[in-house]
mmCIF file of C-alpha atoms and ligand atoms in Angstrom:
data_model
loop_
_atom_site.group_PDB
_atom_site.id
_atom_site.type_symbol
_atom_site.label_atom_id
_atom_site.label_comp_id
_atom_site.label_asym_id
_atom_site.label_seq_id
_atom_site.Cartn_x
_atom_site.Cartn_y
_atom_site.Cartn_z
ATOM 1 C CA MET A 1 -52.293 62.676 -10.208
ATOM 2 C CA ASP A 2 -51.891 60.295 -7.313
ATOM 3 C CA LEU A 3 -48.297 59.978 -6.189
ATOM 4 C CA ARG A 4 -49.230 57.801 -3.233
ATOM 5 C CA ASN A 5 -50.773 55.118 -5.458
ATOM 6 C CA GLY A 6 -47.727 55.404 -7.663
ATOM 7 C CA GLY A 7 -45.480 54.107 -4.898
ATOM 8 C CA ILE A 8 -44.339 57.321 -3.215
ATOM 9 C CA SER A 9 -44.710 56.823 0.528
ATOM 10 C CA ASP A 10 -41.946 59.012 2.006
ATOM 11 C CA ARG A 11 -43.765 61.962 3.547
ATOM 12 C CA ARG A 12 -40.914 64.412 3.051
ATOM 13 C CA VAL A 13 -40.796 63.500 -0.637
ATOM 14 C CA LEU A 14 -44.573 63.797 -1.032
ATOM 15 C CA SER A 15 -44.623 67.248 0.486
ATOM 16 C CA ALA A 16 -41.601 68.406 -1.538
ATOM 17 C CA VAL A 17 -43.292 67.338 -4.782
ATOM 18 C CA GLU A 18 -46.580 68.897 -3.726
ATOM 19 C CA LEU A 19 -44.961 72.200 -2.798
ATOM 20 C CA VAL A 20 -43.129 72.771 -6.079
ATOM 21 C CA PRO A 21 -45.428 74.378 -8.693
ATOM 22 C CA ARG A 22 -44.762 72.194 -11.759
ATOM 23 C CA ASP A 23 -46.657 74.648 -13.976
ATOM 24 C CA ALA A 24 -43.874 77.184 -13.407
ATOM 25 C CA PHE A 25 -41.399 74.768 -15.037
ATOM 26 C CA VAL A 26 -43.172 74.095 -18.340
ATOM 27 C CA PRO A 27 -43.576 76.375 -21.382
ATOM 28 C CA ASP A 28 -46.748 78.518 -21.377
ATOM 29 C CA VAL A 29 -48.542 76.362 -23.973
ATOM 30 C CA PHE A 30 -48.362 73.339 -21.666
ATOM 31 C CA LYS A 31 -49.341 75.059 -18.407
ATOM 32 C CA ASP A 32 -52.783 73.435 -18.338
ATOM 33 C CA ARG A 33 -51.156 70.007 -18.660
ATOM 34 C CA ALA A 34 -48.529 70.588 -15.980
ATOM 35 C CA TRP A 35 -50.234 68.359 -13.411
ATOM 36 C CA GLU A 36 -50.709 65.350 -15.690
ATOM 37 C CA ASN A 37 -48.367 62.449 -15.133
ATOM 38 C CA SER A 38 -46.621 62.912 -18.456
ATOM 39 C CA ALA A 39 -43.284 64.125 -19.718
ATOM 40 C CA LEU A 40 -43.602 67.453 -21.607
ATOM 41 C CA PRO A 41 -41.350 69.272 -24.095
ATOM 42 C CA ILE A 42 -39.271 72.121 -22.615
ATOM 43 C CA GLY A 43 -37.488 73.284 -25.785
ATOM 44 C CA ALA A 44 -34.157 72.391 -27.393
ATOM 45 C CA GLY A 45 -35.498 68.852 -27.962
ATOM 46 C CA GLN A 46 -35.533 68.092 -24.219
ATOM 47 C CA THR A 47 -38.308 67.088 -21.821
ATOM 48 C CA ILE A 48 -39.341 67.592 -18.212
ATOM 49 C CA SER A 49 -39.783 64.155 -16.604
ATOM 50 C CA GLN A 50 -43.119 62.750 -15.434
ATOM 51 C CA PRO A 51 -43.877 63.841 -11.857
ATOM 52 C CA LEU A 52 -44.157 60.222 -10.763
ATOM 53 C CA ILE A 53 -40.649 59.454 -12.017
ATOM 54 C CA VAL A 54 -39.343 62.599 -10.317
ATOM 55 C CA GLY A 55 -41.020 61.392 -7.112
ATOM 56 C CA LEU A 56 -39.636 57.858 -7.424
ATOM 57 C CA MET A 57 -36.109 59.044 -8.168
ATOM 58 C CA THR A 58 -36.239 61.535 -5.315
ATOM 59 C CA GLN A 59 -37.475 58.876 -2.910
ATOM 60 C CA ALA A 60 -34.870 56.343 -4.033
ATOM 61 C CA LEU A 61 -32.123 58.917 -3.454
ATOM 62 C CA GLN A 62 -32.906 59.035 0.316
ATOM 63 C CA VAL A 63 -31.787 62.634 0.660
ATOM 64 C CA GLY A 64 -31.077 64.032 4.124
ATOM 65 C CA PRO A 65 -31.307 67.682 5.236
ATOM 66 C CA ARG A 66 -27.499 68.049 5.552
ATOM 67 C CA ASP A 67 -26.726 66.511 2.163
ATOM 68 C CA LYS A 68 -24.779 68.033 -0.676
ATOM 69 C CA VAL A 69 -26.451 66.782 -3.849
ATOM 70 C CA LEU A 70 -25.357 66.910 -7.500
ATOM 71 C CA GLU A 71 -27.813 66.744 -10.403
ATOM 72 C CA ILE A 72 -26.725 66.214 -14.005
ATOM 73 C CA GLY A 73 -29.228 67.635 -16.524
ATOM 74 C CA THR A 74 -30.964 70.716 -15.093
ATOM 75 C CA GLY A 75 -33.447 70.858 -17.982
ATOM 76 C CA SER A 76 -36.507 72.747 -16.755
ATOM 77 C CA GLY A 77 -35.163 72.895 -13.205
ATOM 78 C CA TYR A 78 -38.108 70.951 -11.792
ATOM 79 C CA GLN A 79 -36.205 67.977 -10.365
ATOM 80 C CA ALA A 80 -33.621 70.374 -8.910
ATOM 81 C CA ALA A 81 -36.374 72.397 -7.231
ATOM 82 C CA VAL A 82 -37.922 69.280 -5.660
ATOM 83 C CA LEU A 83 -34.551 68.059 -4.370
ATOM 84 C CA SER A 84 -33.568 71.484 -3.075
ATOM 85 C CA ARG A 85 -36.423 71.282 -0.556
ATOM 86 C CA LEU A 86 -34.895 68.153 0.958
ATOM 87 C CA CYS A 87 -31.160 68.836 1.061
ATOM 88 C CA ARG A 88 -28.684 71.469 2.231
ATOM 89 C CA ARG A 89 -27.455 72.478 -1.209
ATOM 90 C CA LEU A 90 -28.257 71.273 -4.692
ATOM 91 C CA TYR A 91 -25.660 71.615 -7.455
ATOM 92 C CA THR A 92 -26.971 71.208 -10.983
ATOM 93 C CA VAL A 93 -25.187 71.072 -14.345
ATOM 94 C CA GLU A 94 -26.751 71.635 -17.797
ATOM 95 C CA ARG A 95 -25.050 71.560 -21.212
ATOM 96 C CA ILE A 96 -27.661 73.625 -23.120
ATOM 97 C CA ARG A 97 -27.271 77.265 -22.177
ATOM 98 C CA GLU A 98 -30.786 78.448 -23.061
ATOM 99 C CA LEU A 99 -32.344 75.801 -20.795
ATOM 100 C CA LEU A 100 -30.018 76.689 -17.944
ATOM 101 C CA VAL A 101 -30.793 80.420 -18.212
ATOM 102 C CA THR A 102 -34.546 79.763 -18.095
ATOM 103 C CA ALA A 103 -34.166 77.423 -15.124
ATOM 104 C CA GLU A 104 -32.051 80.018 -13.270
ATOM 105 C CA GLU A 105 -34.802 82.617 -13.758
ATOM 106 C CA ARG A 106 -37.330 80.202 -12.286
ATOM 107 C CA PHE A 107 -35.151 79.488 -9.228
ATOM 108 C CA LEU A 108 -34.814 83.217 -8.662
ATOM 109 C CA ASP A 109 -38.543 83.969 -9.148
ATOM 110 C CA LEU A 110 -39.631 81.132 -6.876
ATOM 111 C CA GLY A 111 -37.004 81.851 -4.217
ATOM 112 C CA TYR A 112 -35.024 78.588 -4.314
ATOM 113 C CA ARG A 113 -31.827 79.913 -2.807
ATOM 114 C CA ASN A 114 -29.885 76.718 -2.176
ATOM 115 C CA ILE A 115 -29.497 75.755 -5.844
ATOM 116 C CA VAL A 116 -26.126 76.369 -7.489
ATOM 117 C CA THR A 117 -25.983 76.071 -11.277
ATOM 118 C CA ARG A 118 -23.239 75.390 -13.789
ATOM 119 C CA TYR A 119 -23.134 75.473 -17.576
ATOM 120 C CA GLY A 120 -21.059 72.552 -18.780
ATOM 121 C CA ASP A 121 -20.723 68.893 -19.589
ATOM 122 C CA GLY A 122 -22.087 66.974 -16.643
ATOM 123 C CA THR A 123 -20.436 63.691 -17.598
ATOM 124 C CA ARG A 124 -17.392 65.295 -15.940
ATOM 125 C CA GLY A 125 -19.355 66.000 -12.776
ATOM 126 C CA TRP A 126 -18.333 69.038 -10.710
ATOM 127 C CA PRO A 127 -14.820 68.231 -9.473
ATOM 128 C CA GLU A 128 -14.370 71.538 -7.578
ATOM 129 C CA GLN A 129 -17.392 70.728 -5.411
ATOM 130 C CA ALA A 130 -16.850 66.981 -4.930
ATOM 131 C CA LEU A 131 -17.421 64.896 -2.876
ATOM 132 C CA PHE A 132 -21.216 64.643 -2.914
ATOM 133 C CA ASP A 133 -23.537 62.720 -0.595
ATOM 134 C CA ARG A 134 -25.950 62.048 -3.437
ATOM 135 C CA ILE A 135 -25.836 62.248 -7.244
ATOM 136 C CA ILE A 136 -28.794 62.099 -9.618
ATOM 137 C CA VAL A 137 -28.446 61.824 -13.384
ATOM 138 C CA THR A 138 -31.561 62.832 -15.314
ATOM 139 C CA ALA A 139 -30.451 61.826 -18.818
ATOM 140 C CA ALA A 140 -29.734 58.264 -19.955
ATOM 141 C CA ALA A 141 -26.090 57.225 -19.865
ATOM 142 C CA GLY A 142 -24.920 54.742 -22.497
ATOM 143 C CA GLU A 143 -21.872 53.851 -20.461
ATOM 144 C CA PHE A 144 -21.073 53.698 -16.798
ATOM 145 C CA PRO A 145 -20.601 57.259 -15.405
ATOM 146 C CA GLU A 146 -17.209 56.658 -13.824
ATOM 147 C CA HIS A 147 -16.326 60.339 -13.278
ATOM 148 C CA LEU A 148 -19.530 60.751 -11.311
ATOM 149 C CA MET A 149 -18.943 57.648 -9.205
ATOM 150 C CA ALA A 150 -15.511 59.052 -8.308
ATOM 151 C CA GLN A 151 -17.215 62.208 -6.958
ATOM 152 C CA LEU A 152 -19.548 60.299 -4.642
ATOM 153 C CA LYS A 153 -18.727 59.808 -0.948
ATOM 154 C CA VAL A 154 -18.263 56.277 0.314
ATOM 155 C CA GLY A 155 -21.736 55.223 1.457
ATOM 156 C CA GLY A 156 -23.324 57.755 -0.910
ATOM 157 C CA LEU A 157 -26.048 56.956 -3.431
ATOM 158 C CA MET A 158 -26.307 57.723 -7.143
ATOM 159 C CA ILE A 159 -29.450 57.289 -9.234
ATOM 160 C CA ALA A 160 -29.012 57.108 -12.998
ATOM 161 C CA PRO A 161 -31.020 55.893 -15.993
ATOM 162 C CA MET A 162 -28.781 53.582 -18.020
ATOM 163 C CA GLY A 163 -29.200 52.584 -21.653
ATOM 164 C CA GLY A 164 -28.993 53.878 -25.199
ATOM 165 C CA GLU A 165 -31.228 56.414 -26.943
ATOM 166 C CA ASP A 166 -33.303 53.862 -28.825
ATOM 167 C CA ALA A 167 -32.566 50.926 -26.572
ATOM 168 C CA GLU A 168 -34.215 49.757 -23.397
ATOM 169 C CA GLN A 169 -33.338 51.932 -20.419
ATOM 170 C CA LYS A 170 -33.481 51.096 -16.762
ATOM 171 C CA LEU A 171 -33.107 53.192 -13.657
ATOM 172 C CA TYR A 172 -30.210 52.116 -11.438
ATOM 173 C CA ARG A 173 -29.279 52.927 -7.903
ATOM 174 C CA PHE A 174 -25.571 52.686 -7.076
ATOM 175 C CA ARG A 175 -24.034 52.785 -3.616
ATOM 176 C CA ARG A 176 -20.379 53.687 -3.377
ATOM 177 C CA THR A 177 -18.460 51.263 -1.180
ATOM 178 C CA ALA A 178 -14.914 51.425 0.192
ATOM 179 C CA ASP A 179 -13.583 49.379 -2.702
ATOM 180 C CA GLY A 180 -16.104 49.894 -5.513
ATOM 181 C CA TRP A 181 -19.871 50.033 -5.680
ATOM 182 C CA ASP A 182 -23.073 48.002 -5.386
ATOM 183 C CA GLU A 183 -25.829 48.389 -7.931
ATOM 184 C CA GLU A 184 -29.521 47.735 -7.972
ATOM 185 C CA ALA A 185 -31.752 47.802 -11.059
ATOM 186 C CA MET A 186 -35.071 49.583 -10.536
ATOM 187 C CA VAL A 187 -37.785 50.336 -13.121
ATOM 188 C CA PRO A 188 -37.716 50.654 -16.926
ATOM 189 C CA VAL A 189 -37.621 54.326 -17.957
ATOM 190 C CA ARG A 190 -37.404 56.586 -21.003
ATOM 191 C CA PHE A 191 -34.963 59.523 -20.819
ATOM 192 C CA VAL A 192 -33.262 61.764 -23.355
ATOM 193 C CA PRO A 193 -29.597 60.792 -23.818
ATOM 194 C CA LEU A 194 -26.696 62.089 -21.763
ATOM 195 C CA ARG A 195 -24.369 63.738 -24.279
ATOM 196 C CA GLY A 196 -20.874 65.113 -23.976
ATOM 197 C CA GLY A 197 -19.915 68.726 -24.791
ATOM 198 C CA ARG A 198 -21.809 72.001 -24.393
ATOM 199 C CA ILE A 199 -24.290 73.891 -26.575
ATOM 200 C CA ALA A 200 -24.138 77.698 -26.507
HETATM 201 N N1 LIG B 301 -34.023 67.159 -14.588
HETATM 202 C C1 LIG B 301 -34.692 67.732 -15.751
HETATM 203 C C2 LIG B 301 -34.834 66.705 -16.861
HETATM 204 C C3 LIG B 301 -34.344 67.295 -18.131
HETATM 205 S S1 LIG B 301 -34.078 66.226 -19.499
HETATM 206 C C4 LIG B 301 -36.023 68.357 -15.354
HETATM 207 O O1 LIG B 301 -36.449 68.202 -14.195
HETATM 208 O O2 LIG B 301 -36.627 69.031 -16.181
HETATM 209 C C5 LIG B 301 -32.340 65.948 -19.403
HETATM 210 C C6 LIG B 301 -31.449 67.141 -19.488
HETATM 211 O O3 LIG B 301 -30.116 66.663 -19.440
HETATM 212 C C7 LIG B 301 -31.556 67.954 -20.780
HETATM 213 O O4 LIG B 301 -31.820 69.301 -20.476
HETATM 214 C C8 LIG B 301 -30.193 67.793 -21.431
HETATM 215 O O5 LIG B 301 -29.745 68.943 -22.135
HETATM 216 C C9 LIG B 301 -29.317 67.513 -20.221
HETATM 217 N N2 LIG B 301 -28.048 66.860 -20.514
HETATM 218 C C10 LIG B 301 -27.794 65.846 -21.374
HETATM 219 N N3 LIG B 301 -26.497 65.513 -21.349
HETATM 220 C C11 LIG B 301 -25.897 66.344 -20.447
HETATM 221 C C12 LIG B 301 -24.560 66.519 -19.985
HETATM 222 N N4 LIG B 301 -23.560 65.762 -20.433
HETATM 223 N N5 LIG B 301 -24.325 67.463 -19.062
HETATM 224 C C13 LIG B 301 -25.308 68.244 -18.589
HETATM 225 N N6 LIG B 301 -26.598 68.143 -18.991
HETATM 226 C C14 LIG B 301 -26.890 67.203 -19.905
#
């Protein structure tokens, strides 16, 4: 899979993606397909995103080494692992407990020590840890994620896929400003929906 031809040019992002073993984040039956540019099932009806989308979202987030970053939707843990190589600390929230437990085991096995996890409804963000320099949402939001925007520093960036489950979705980049935010539409995408509540 060629990330460079797919529009990833940031060298820090390329090396972060190349250093994270994607095969460690997919179920055993899909290990031989881990390096294809496709989304794969991870259980509980959820999917790990295509590596190219992970690369594009990571690049668009413009993460710096001192940044405190929040991810909503831990899923397999793959996107969190990639981001954790680029920032100071990565906070990630997942609402399905079994997925979170598996992701935590992977972080431990692979030695990603700057990832902090939380079981809960990510639409609420992580108020105790706010403010964040960067926020990334990896499930599609049907409505504007206002609680998350409120937890972003002024000048900070948030990447989020917006749109309904069966509707057209687009990736957006938001920049928090002193009195609101700017937004920029990026590429069409296909994500599982962001849902409220938790699943034990
Ligand atoms: N970043 C993940 C992508 C997982 S798919 C990866 O790299 O594998 C999206 C994930 O978002 C799913 O695991 C889903 O359970 C989770 N999710 C959906 N709504 C959520 C919410 N409100 N809070 C936290 N996680 C949520």
